[in-house]
Short mmCIF file of C-alpha atoms in Angstrom, two decimals:
data_model
loop_
_atom_site.label_atom_id
_atom_site.label_comp_id
_atom_site.label_asym_id
_atom_site.label_seq_id
_atom_site.Cartn_x
_atom_site.Cartn_y
_atom_site.Cartn_z
CA UNK A 23 -0.07 -18.81 -44.31
CA UNK A 24 0.20 -16.03 -41.69
CA UNK A 25 3.36 -16.00 -39.60
CA UNK A 26 2.77 -16.92 -35.94
CA UNK A 27 3.28 -14.01 -33.53
CA UNK A 28 6.42 -14.03 -31.41
CA UNK A 29 4.32 -13.48 -28.29
CA UNK A 30 0.81 -14.57 -27.37
CA UNK A 31 -1.31 -11.42 -27.91
CA UNK A 32 -2.28 -9.65 -24.68
CA UNK A 33 -5.96 -9.59 -25.62
CA UNK A 34 -5.93 -13.35 -26.15
CA UNK A 35 -4.22 -14.45 -22.91
CA UNK A 36 -2.54 -11.82 -20.75
CA UNK A 37 -0.87 -14.26 -18.29
CA UNK A 38 0.54 -16.28 -21.21
CA UNK A 39 1.76 -13.08 -22.87
CA UNK A 40 3.54 -12.16 -19.62
CA UNK A 41 5.29 -15.51 -19.39
CA UNK A 42 6.16 -15.50 -23.10
CA UNK A 43 7.75 -12.08 -22.77
CA UNK A 44 9.85 -13.04 -19.76
CA UNK A 45 11.16 -16.04 -21.69
CA UNK A 46 11.63 -14.44 -25.13
CA UNK A 47 13.20 -11.23 -23.79
CA UNK A 48 15.56 -13.35 -21.65
CA UNK A 49 14.57 -11.70 -18.38
CA UNK A 50 14.33 -14.75 -16.09
CA UNK A 51 13.83 -18.50 -15.81
CA UNK A 52 12.10 -20.63 -13.19
CA UNK A 53 14.52 -21.92 -10.55
CA UNK A 54 14.97 -25.61 -9.66
CA UNK A 55 12.95 -25.28 -6.44
CA UNK A 56 9.29 -24.47 -6.97
CA UNK A 57 8.65 -20.75 -6.62
CA UNK A 58 12.25 -19.62 -7.11
CA UNK A 59 13.61 -17.75 -10.11
CA UNK A 60 16.88 -17.23 -11.95
CA UNK A 61 17.18 -13.60 -13.03
CA UNK A 62 19.07 -13.44 -16.32
CA UNK A 63 21.57 -10.65 -17.12
CA UNK A 64 19.16 -8.39 -19.03
CA UNK A 65 16.51 -8.73 -16.32
CA UNK A 66 19.09 -8.18 -13.60
CA UNK A 67 20.28 -5.08 -15.44
CA UNK A 68 16.78 -3.63 -15.00
CA UNK A 69 16.88 -4.45 -11.28
CA UNK A 70 20.35 -2.89 -10.94
CA UNK A 71 19.07 0.36 -12.45
CA UNK A 72 16.12 0.27 -10.05
CA UNK A 73 18.55 -0.26 -7.18
CA UNK A 74 20.71 2.67 -8.26
CA UNK A 75 17.81 5.08 -8.57
CA UNK A 76 16.16 3.93 -5.34
CA UNK A 77 19.39 3.80 -3.36
CA UNK A 78 20.19 7.42 -4.21
CA UNK A 79 16.75 8.52 -3.01
CA UNK A 80 17.00 6.45 0.17
CA UNK A 81 20.36 7.99 1.02
CA UNK A 82 18.96 11.45 0.32
CA UNK A 83 16.33 10.60 2.96
CA UNK A 84 19.18 10.15 5.46
CA UNK A 85 19.19 6.35 5.69
CA UNK A 86 22.42 4.35 5.64
CA UNK A 87 22.87 0.86 4.20
CA UNK A 88 23.70 -2.06 6.47
CA UNK A 89 23.31 -5.83 6.37
CA UNK A 90 21.72 -8.23 8.85
CA UNK A 91 21.81 -12.06 8.93
CA UNK A 92 19.66 -14.26 6.72
CA UNK A 93 18.91 -16.62 9.62
CA UNK A 94 16.73 -15.40 12.48
CA UNK A 95 16.10 -17.33 15.74
CA UNK A 96 12.52 -18.57 15.71
CA UNK A 97 11.95 -17.14 19.18
CA UNK A 98 12.45 -13.60 17.80
CA UNK A 99 9.32 -13.85 15.68
CA UNK A 100 7.16 -14.97 18.59
CA UNK A 101 7.82 -11.79 20.56
CA UNK A 102 5.35 -9.75 18.48
CA UNK A 103 2.15 -11.81 18.32
CA UNK A 104 0.47 -10.13 15.35
CA UNK A 105 3.70 -10.25 13.35
CA UNK A 106 4.31 -13.97 13.76
CA UNK A 107 0.65 -14.75 13.10
CA UNK A 108 0.76 -12.78 9.86
CA UNK A 109 3.87 -14.51 8.57
CA UNK A 110 3.46 -18.03 9.97
CA UNK A 111 2.03 -19.60 6.75
CA UNK A 112 4.95 -18.25 4.68
CA UNK A 113 7.90 -19.17 6.90
CA UNK A 114 10.77 -21.44 5.87
CA UNK A 115 12.25 -22.96 9.03
CA UNK A 116 15.64 -24.69 9.36
CA UNK A 117 15.71 -27.44 11.98
CA UNK A 118 19.02 -29.18 11.14
CA UNK A 119 22.52 -27.90 10.44
CA UNK A 120 25.95 -29.52 10.35
CA UNK A 121 24.31 -32.93 10.48
CA UNK A 122 22.63 -32.22 13.82
CA UNK A 123 19.27 -31.01 15.03
CA UNK A 124 19.51 -27.39 16.09
CA UNK A 125 18.84 -26.44 19.70
CA UNK A 126 16.52 -23.75 18.38
CA UNK A 127 15.07 -23.71 14.85
CA UNK A 128 16.00 -20.70 12.74
CA UNK A 129 13.75 -18.90 10.27
CA UNK A 130 15.02 -17.90 6.83
CA UNK A 131 14.48 -14.12 6.71
CA UNK A 132 10.90 -13.24 5.64
CA UNK A 133 11.47 -9.62 6.73
CA UNK A 134 13.83 -8.17 9.34
CA UNK A 135 11.81 -6.17 11.89
CA UNK A 136 12.61 -8.66 14.63
CA UNK A 137 16.34 -9.13 14.19
CA UNK A 138 16.96 -5.44 13.48
CA UNK A 139 15.05 -4.49 16.64
CA UNK A 140 17.25 -6.81 18.64
CA UNK A 141 20.21 -4.68 17.57
CA UNK A 142 18.37 -1.36 17.77
CA UNK A 143 17.77 -2.13 21.45
CA UNK A 144 21.57 -2.38 21.88
CA UNK A 145 22.52 0.62 19.75
CA UNK A 146 19.95 3.11 21.04
CA UNK A 147 20.68 4.54 24.48
CA UNK A 148 19.53 8.15 24.47
CA UNK A 149 17.60 10.69 22.40
CA UNK A 150 20.97 11.64 20.84
CA UNK A 151 20.98 8.29 19.02
CA UNK A 152 17.69 9.13 17.28
CA UNK A 153 16.51 9.04 14.64
CA UNK A 154 18.29 5.84 13.62
CA UNK A 155 17.73 5.27 9.89
CA UNK A 156 18.85 1.94 8.39
CA UNK A 157 18.26 0.28 5.00
CA UNK A 158 19.43 -3.04 3.64
CA UNK A 159 19.43 -4.61 0.17
CA UNK A 160 18.88 -8.32 0.60
CA UNK A 161 16.94 -11.44 -0.33
CA UNK A 162 13.97 -12.75 1.62
CA UNK A 163 12.04 -16.02 1.63
CA UNK A 164 8.26 -16.31 1.93
CA UNK A 165 6.93 -19.72 0.96
CA UNK A 166 4.66 -19.03 -2.00
CA UNK A 167 1.79 -21.34 -2.91
CA UNK A 168 0.95 -19.69 -6.27
CA UNK A 169 4.28 -18.53 -7.72
CA UNK A 170 4.66 -16.23 -10.72
CA UNK A 171 8.06 -14.93 -11.82
CA UNK A 172 8.84 -11.46 -10.41
CA UNK A 173 5.33 -11.07 -8.98
CA UNK A 174 5.17 -13.82 -6.36
CA UNK A 175 8.26 -15.93 -5.75
CA UNK A 176 9.42 -17.91 -2.74
CA UNK A 177 12.71 -16.00 -2.76
CA UNK A 178 12.94 -12.44 -4.02
CA UNK A 179 15.26 -9.45 -3.84
CA UNK A 180 14.33 -6.21 -2.13
CA UNK A 181 15.31 -3.30 0.01
CA UNK A 182 13.89 -2.94 3.49
CA UNK A 183 14.24 0.20 5.56
CA UNK A 184 13.93 0.23 9.35
CA UNK A 185 13.96 3.36 11.50
CA UNK A 186 13.56 4.42 15.12
CA UNK A 187 12.37 7.87 16.24
CA UNK A 188 11.79 9.79 19.44
CA UNK A 189 8.15 10.66 18.73
CA UNK A 190 5.09 9.34 16.98
CA UNK A 191 4.96 12.45 14.79
CA UNK A 192 8.55 12.05 13.62
CA UNK A 193 8.01 8.38 12.72
CA UNK A 194 4.69 9.15 10.98
CA UNK A 195 6.24 11.95 8.93
CA UNK A 196 9.24 9.83 7.94
CA UNK A 197 7.05 6.94 6.77
CA UNK A 198 5.07 9.44 4.68
CA UNK A 199 8.28 10.95 3.29
CA UNK A 200 9.51 7.55 2.11
CA UNK A 201 6.08 6.84 0.62
CA UNK A 202 5.95 10.12 -1.28
CA UNK A 203 9.48 11.38 -1.92
CA UNK A 204 11.31 8.07 -2.35
CA UNK A 205 8.83 5.52 -3.69
CA UNK A 206 6.31 7.65 -5.56
CA UNK A 207 9.00 9.89 -7.01
CA UNK A 208 10.87 6.86 -8.36
CA UNK A 209 7.82 5.00 -9.65
CA UNK A 210 6.28 8.00 -11.39
CA UNK A 211 9.37 9.78 -12.68
CA UNK A 212 11.62 6.80 -13.49
CA UNK A 213 9.35 3.76 -13.96
CA UNK A 214 6.74 5.91 -15.69
CA UNK A 215 3.90 4.25 -13.74
CA UNK A 216 1.16 6.55 -12.46
CA UNK A 217 0.71 4.91 -9.06
CA UNK A 218 -2.05 5.76 -6.60
CA UNK A 219 -0.84 6.63 -3.10
CA UNK A 220 -3.14 5.47 -0.34
CA UNK A 221 -3.65 3.96 3.07
CA UNK A 222 -4.26 0.25 3.62
CA UNK A 223 -7.37 -0.91 5.45
CA UNK A 224 -6.91 -2.73 8.78
CA UNK A 225 -7.58 -6.01 6.93
CA UNK A 226 -4.72 -5.37 4.48
CA UNK A 227 -2.29 -3.74 6.92
CA UNK A 228 1.22 -5.14 7.47
CA UNK A 229 1.33 -7.55 10.41
CA UNK A 230 2.48 -5.58 13.44
CA UNK A 231 1.91 -2.10 11.97
CA UNK A 232 -0.48 0.62 13.12
CA UNK A 233 -0.68 2.06 9.60
CA UNK A 234 0.46 0.95 6.14
CA UNK A 235 0.90 3.32 3.22
CA UNK A 236 0.83 1.74 -0.22
CA UNK A 237 1.46 2.53 -3.88
CA UNK A 238 -0.88 0.76 -6.28
CA UNK A 239 -0.36 0.56 -10.04
CA UNK A 240 -2.87 -0.50 -12.69
CA UNK A 241 -1.45 -3.14 -14.99
CA UNK A 242 -2.26 -3.58 -18.67
CA UNK A 243 -5.12 -5.98 -17.91
CA UNK A 244 -6.73 -3.65 -15.39
CA UNK A 245 -5.60 -5.53 -12.27
CA UNK A 246 -3.78 -3.79 -9.43
CA UNK A 247 -0.23 -4.42 -8.31
CA UNK A 248 1.09 -3.28 -4.93
CA UNK A 249 4.40 -1.68 -5.91
CA UNK A 250 5.73 -0.77 -2.46
CA UNK A 251 4.68 -0.10 1.13
CA UNK A 252 5.74 2.12 4.03
CA UNK A 253 4.63 1.17 7.54
CA UNK A 254 4.19 2.99 10.82
CA UNK A 255 5.01 0.36 13.44
CA UNK A 256 4.12 2.49 16.45
CA UNK A 257 5.80 1.03 19.54
CA UNK A 258 4.75 -2.58 18.92
CA UNK A 259 8.25 -3.85 18.22
CA UNK A 260 9.86 -1.47 20.72
CA UNK A 261 7.77 -3.06 23.46
CA UNK A 262 8.62 -6.57 22.32
CA UNK A 263 12.36 -5.92 22.13
CA UNK A 264 12.69 -3.24 24.80
CA UNK A 265 13.90 -0.66 22.28
CA UNK A 266 14.00 2.36 24.60
CA UNK A 267 15.92 5.61 24.93
CA UNK A 268 16.66 8.13 27.66
CA UNK A 269 14.75 11.32 26.83
CA UNK A 270 15.93 14.89 27.40
CA UNK A 271 13.81 14.83 30.56
CA UNK A 272 15.74 11.84 31.86
CA UNK A 273 12.89 9.35 31.33
CA UNK A 274 13.06 5.96 29.64
CA UNK A 275 10.81 6.11 26.56
CA UNK A 276 9.85 3.60 23.89
CA UNK A 277 11.12 4.35 20.38
CA UNK A 278 8.59 4.91 17.59
CA UNK A 279 9.39 2.97 14.45
CA UNK A 280 8.85 2.55 10.71
CA UNK A 281 9.67 -0.07 8.13
CA UNK A 282 9.31 0.13 4.36
CA UNK A 283 10.14 -2.00 1.35
CA UNK A 284 10.08 -2.47 -2.41
CA UNK A 285 11.18 -5.50 -4.37
CA UNK A 286 11.81 -7.24 -7.69
CA UNK A 287 8.00 -7.20 -7.99
CA UNK A 288 8.63 -3.80 -9.60
CA UNK A 289 10.19 -5.60 -12.58
CA UNK A 290 6.90 -7.44 -13.05
CA UNK A 291 5.05 -4.15 -12.75
CA UNK A 292 7.29 -2.61 -15.39
CA UNK A 293 6.53 -5.47 -17.79
CA UNK A 294 2.76 -5.44 -17.26
CA UNK A 295 2.43 -1.65 -17.28
CA UNK A 296 4.37 -0.86 -20.44
CA UNK A 297 4.73 -4.06 -22.46
CA UNK A 298 2.83 -4.59 -25.71
CA UNK A 299 2.35 -7.39 -28.22
CA UNK A 300 5.86 -6.79 -29.57
CA UNK A 301 7.57 -7.07 -26.20
CA UNK A 302 8.84 -4.91 -23.39
CA UNK A 303 8.99 -1.11 -23.51
CA UNK A 304 11.56 0.22 -21.05
CA UNK A 305 11.30 3.82 -19.81
CA UNK A 306 14.41 5.68 -21.01
CA UNK A 307 15.29 7.02 -17.54
CA UNK A 308 15.38 3.45 -16.25
CA UNK A 309 16.87 1.62 -19.23
CA UNK A 310 20.28 0.07 -18.74
CA UNK A 311 20.55 0.34 -22.54
CA UNK A 312 18.87 3.48 -23.87
CA UNK A 313 20.26 3.20 -27.39
CA UNK A 314 21.50 0.22 -29.38
CA UNK A 315 23.60 1.07 -32.45
CA UNK A 316 23.30 -1.73 -35.00
CA UNK A 317 25.45 -2.59 -37.99
CA UNK A 318 23.26 -4.12 -40.70
CA UNK A 319 26.16 -5.56 -42.69
CA UNK A 320 29.58 -4.67 -44.04
CA UNK A 321 32.95 -3.92 -42.42
CA UNK A 322 32.55 -0.18 -42.91
CA UNK A 323 29.21 -0.22 -41.08
CA UNK A 324 30.82 -2.11 -38.18
CA UNK A 325 33.54 0.51 -37.85
CA UNK A 326 30.98 3.31 -38.03
CA UNK A 327 28.62 1.90 -35.37
CA UNK A 328 31.55 1.60 -32.97
CA UNK A 329 32.51 5.21 -33.65
CA UNK A 330 28.93 6.41 -33.16
CA UNK A 331 28.54 4.31 -30.04
CA UNK A 332 31.57 6.01 -28.49
CA UNK A 333 30.24 9.42 -29.48
CA UNK A 334 26.84 8.78 -27.92
CA UNK A 335 28.40 7.41 -24.73
CA UNK A 336 30.48 10.58 -24.49
CA UNK A 337 27.22 12.53 -24.72
CA UNK A 338 26.00 10.76 -21.55
CA UNK A 339 23.74 8.12 -23.10
CA UNK A 340 23.72 4.46 -22.07
CA UNK A 341 24.64 2.71 -25.31
CA UNK A 342 25.29 -0.79 -26.58
CA UNK A 343 26.87 -1.51 -29.96
CA UNK A 344 25.52 -4.51 -31.88
CA UNK A 345 28.06 -5.37 -34.57
CA UNK A 346 27.18 -9.07 -34.85
CA UNK A 347 26.86 -9.07 -38.63
CA UNK A 348 27.18 -12.86 -38.68
CA UNK A 349 23.68 -12.99 -37.13
CA UNK A 350 20.78 -12.00 -39.43
CA UNK A 351 19.79 -8.38 -38.94
CA UNK A 352 16.05 -9.14 -38.73
CA UNK A 353 16.54 -11.57 -35.87
CA UNK A 354 18.66 -9.07 -33.95
CA UNK A 355 16.13 -6.27 -34.50
CA UNK A 356 13.30 -8.45 -33.15
CA UNK A 357 15.40 -9.37 -30.10
CA UNK A 358 16.05 -5.72 -29.24
CA UNK A 359 12.39 -4.90 -29.78
CA UNK A 360 11.42 -7.70 -27.40
CA UNK A 361 13.84 -6.29 -24.82
CA UNK A 362 12.25 -2.87 -25.16
CA UNK A 363 15.36 -0.77 -25.79
CA UNK A 364 13.95 2.73 -26.42
CA UNK A 365 15.98 3.57 -29.55
CA UNK A 366 17.70 1.57 -32.27
CA UNK A 367 20.16 3.24 -34.64
CA UNK A 368 20.48 1.02 -37.74
CA UNK A 369 23.36 1.55 -40.13
CA UNK A 370 24.15 -0.25 -43.38
CA UNK A 371 26.21 0.48 -46.53
CA UNK A 372 23.50 2.66 -48.10
CA UNK A 373 23.13 4.68 -44.92
CA UNK A 374 26.87 5.33 -44.88
CA UNK A 375 26.77 6.63 -48.45
CA UNK A 376 23.96 9.01 -47.51
CA UNK A 377 25.51 10.05 -44.18
CA UNK A 378 22.37 8.93 -42.36
CA UNK A 379 21.08 6.19 -40.08
CA UNK A 380 17.63 4.69 -39.64
CA UNK A 381 16.26 5.67 -36.24
CA UNK A 382 13.67 3.25 -34.80
CA UNK A 383 11.77 4.32 -31.68
CA UNK A 384 10.36 1.47 -29.60
CA UNK A 385 7.87 3.40 -27.46
CA UNK A 386 5.87 5.44 -30.01
CA UNK A 387 6.90 3.12 -32.86
CA UNK A 388 8.03 4.08 -36.33
CA UNK A 389 11.28 4.64 -38.21
CA UNK A 390 12.84 7.62 -39.93
CA UNK A 391 16.21 8.48 -41.47
CA UNK A 392 18.36 10.86 -39.41
CA UNK A 393 21.70 12.51 -40.19
CA UNK A 394 24.57 10.91 -38.32
CA UNK A 395 26.00 14.24 -37.20
CA UNK A 396 22.87 15.25 -35.24
CA UNK A 397 22.26 12.04 -33.30
CA UNK A 398 24.03 13.08 -30.10
CA UNK A 399 22.08 16.33 -30.01
CA UNK A 400 18.72 14.83 -31.02
CA UNK A 401 18.43 11.70 -28.89
CA UNK A 402 18.17 13.14 -25.33
CA UNK A 403 15.03 15.12 -26.24
CA UNK A 404 13.46 12.11 -27.99
CA UNK A 405 14.11 9.91 -24.98
CA UNK A 406 12.41 12.42 -22.70
CA UNK A 407 9.42 12.49 -25.06
CA UNK A 408 9.22 8.71 -24.85
CA UNK A 409 9.48 8.77 -21.04
CA UNK A 410 6.58 11.23 -20.87
CA UNK A 411 4.49 9.12 -23.25
CA UNK A 412 4.72 6.03 -21.05
CA UNK A 413 3.62 7.96 -17.96
CA UNK A 414 0.79 9.57 -19.92
CA UNK A 415 -0.43 6.19 -21.19
CA UNK A 416 -0.28 4.76 -17.65
CA UNK A 417 -2.34 7.63 -16.28
CA UNK A 418 -4.87 7.54 -19.12
CA UNK A 419 -5.37 3.78 -18.74
CA UNK A 420 -6.06 4.10 -15.01
CA UNK A 421 -8.40 7.06 -15.39
CA UNK A 422 -10.35 5.52 -18.28
CA UNK A 423 -10.78 2.17 -16.47
CA UNK A 424 -11.75 3.52 -13.04
CA UNK A 425 -15.48 3.74 -12.29
CA UNK A 426 -17.26 5.73 -9.60
CA UNK A 427 -19.77 3.39 -7.90
CA UNK A 428 -22.20 3.57 -5.01
CA UNK A 429 -22.88 -0.09 -4.17
CA UNK A 430 -20.86 -3.18 -3.31
CA UNK A 431 -22.34 -5.01 -6.30
CA UNK A 432 -21.24 -2.26 -8.69
CA UNK A 433 -17.74 -2.28 -7.18
CA UNK A 434 -17.41 -6.05 -7.70
CA UNK A 435 -18.77 -5.79 -11.24
CA UNK A 436 -16.24 -3.11 -12.22
CA UNK A 437 -13.34 -5.14 -10.77
CA UNK A 438 -14.39 -8.39 -12.40
CA UNK A 439 -14.74 -6.57 -15.74
CA UNK A 440 -11.06 -5.61 -15.59
CA UNK A 441 -11.02 -2.19 -14.00
CA UNK A 442 -10.96 -0.32 -10.71
CA UNK A 443 -13.84 1.08 -8.71
CA UNK A 444 -14.03 4.03 -6.33
CA UNK A 445 -16.64 3.69 -3.60
CA UNK A 446 -17.12 5.70 -0.38
CA UNK A 447 -15.51 3.82 2.50
CA UNK A 448 -18.50 4.77 4.66
CA UNK A 449 -20.68 2.82 2.19
CA UNK A 450 -18.39 -0.20 1.86
CA UNK A 451 -16.94 -0.61 5.34
CA UNK A 452 -15.21 -3.69 6.68
CA UNK A 453 -18.31 -5.86 6.18
CA UNK A 454 -18.44 -4.91 2.50
CA UNK A 455 -14.70 -5.49 2.19
CA UNK A 456 -15.19 -9.04 3.47
CA UNK A 457 -17.96 -9.64 0.93
CA UNK A 458 -15.72 -8.47 -1.91
CA UNK A 459 -12.95 -10.80 -0.75
CA UNK A 460 -15.29 -13.74 -1.36
CA UNK A 461 -15.17 -12.78 -5.06
CA UNK A 462 -11.35 -12.38 -5.10
CA UNK A 463 -11.77 -8.60 -5.13
CA UNK A 464 -9.93 -6.47 -2.58
CA UNK A 465 -9.73 -2.92 -1.30
CA UNK A 466 -6.34 -1.85 -2.59
CA UNK A 467 -6.19 1.35 -0.57
CA UNK A 468 -8.09 4.24 0.93
CA UNK A 469 -7.73 7.73 -0.53
CA UNK A 470 -9.28 11.11 0.18
CA UNK A 471 -11.77 12.51 -2.32
CA UNK A 472 -9.06 14.77 -3.74
CA UNK A 473 -6.68 11.83 -4.22
CA UNK A 474 -4.46 12.55 -1.19
CA UNK A 475 -3.73 10.05 1.58
CA UNK A 476 -6.27 10.19 4.44
CA UNK A 477 -4.92 10.66 7.94
CA UNK A 478 -7.21 7.99 9.39
CA UNK A 479 -9.27 5.04 8.15
CA UNK A 480 -12.50 6.79 9.05
CA UNK A 481 -11.56 10.29 7.88
CA UNK A 482 -14.56 12.09 6.33
CA UNK A 483 -14.82 11.65 2.57
CA UNK A 484 -12.50 8.63 2.44
CA UNK A 485 -12.85 6.58 -0.76
CA UNK A 486 -11.92 2.91 -1.22
CA UNK A 487 -10.10 1.82 -4.40
CA UNK A 488 -11.40 -1.65 -5.26
CA UNK A 489 -9.84 -4.06 -7.76
CA UNK A 490 -8.64 -7.54 -8.49
CA UNK A 491 -4.94 -7.78 -7.77
CA UNK A 492 -1.79 -9.75 -8.39
#
């Protein structure tokens, strides 16, 4: 009788495979309140590495970290009409505290444009105070009707950047810089996901923004996932909160603003982009554990894996030693494969006699014996090969499953079949976008014919990327 697979095969049931992997790889559990999640240590380790890589890029962009309250007066959200209308269905509102009804209800932070602008209006006095570049790492709450761990949860973790500038051009350029040099650089070069950079349509734009830039990734089942967004807010919030500055000419001017964010949704994107029927595959540049050194059995093997672990750590690799010889080796190997650690170094009594170890590579697969004395020199190059392979596979999947179409019907057909479609925006238009929405198909973004980001929705040659999405 054939042994049952550890995970539901992707081809059989992709959503079930995703949930199986989250459970079996010990990434997260469902929380006690519907739509919430408990992120387990291994899953949180992935998020911590994402934070570290993103935070460094954000600081290189000149932004400083701060923290603003979780509770926001309800009246703040009503000051920007489009903003409150966009978020109203998702708000969690507190009406009682300390055993009494509150004089004014407070909203549990869905995003922080309103409260941060209240303080920007106090902190900004003149052009010398600009640009003001702030980021915060926090949790937010958006009441989710169709929750899915990491992808759509009522509470999730994220970073949100908020900036104020003296001119439209400066704000526009900064939003584009975050989009390209922070988000895209991280997602392509660390996550190994070949995202498409584009412009959101007015229908899909962030509530209160004049332009939204997005990064869209194709998942293993051909659906799209919005991985991050960067918004030009214009002066919409400046007007609502009187965020003004004294210009060099001695005039009171409204500040031009941006906001931008990425979240634990990226963990879901990582799983669905790179995972296979054996589990997760973690890009080496991201992995909290790049190499696990495993003792198969025997006291001598335990001593040796500890020695090798120290040697590899000294070489700059992120290493974990697995010397739990009281747990069957096969079970441990399957667990590490599920978790997607890029490299396993397996050492037993026979390996010690031969002066070798068995090197197992998770991303390309396969095993081969390797001399112990060359591991520290060999592994960095192998890890870079594996990083490049994941990005190459991501790009090849998107290119092979994207179809050039000329009609709305063809666009819907391609999306329903599990791929993306490219259609001229002049052909589709907002009426066609509405028709696609009736079939649960959306315009993920607008791109120029050459793949760059168009400067306007109606720029000549603009192409719509159409897909089903998470």
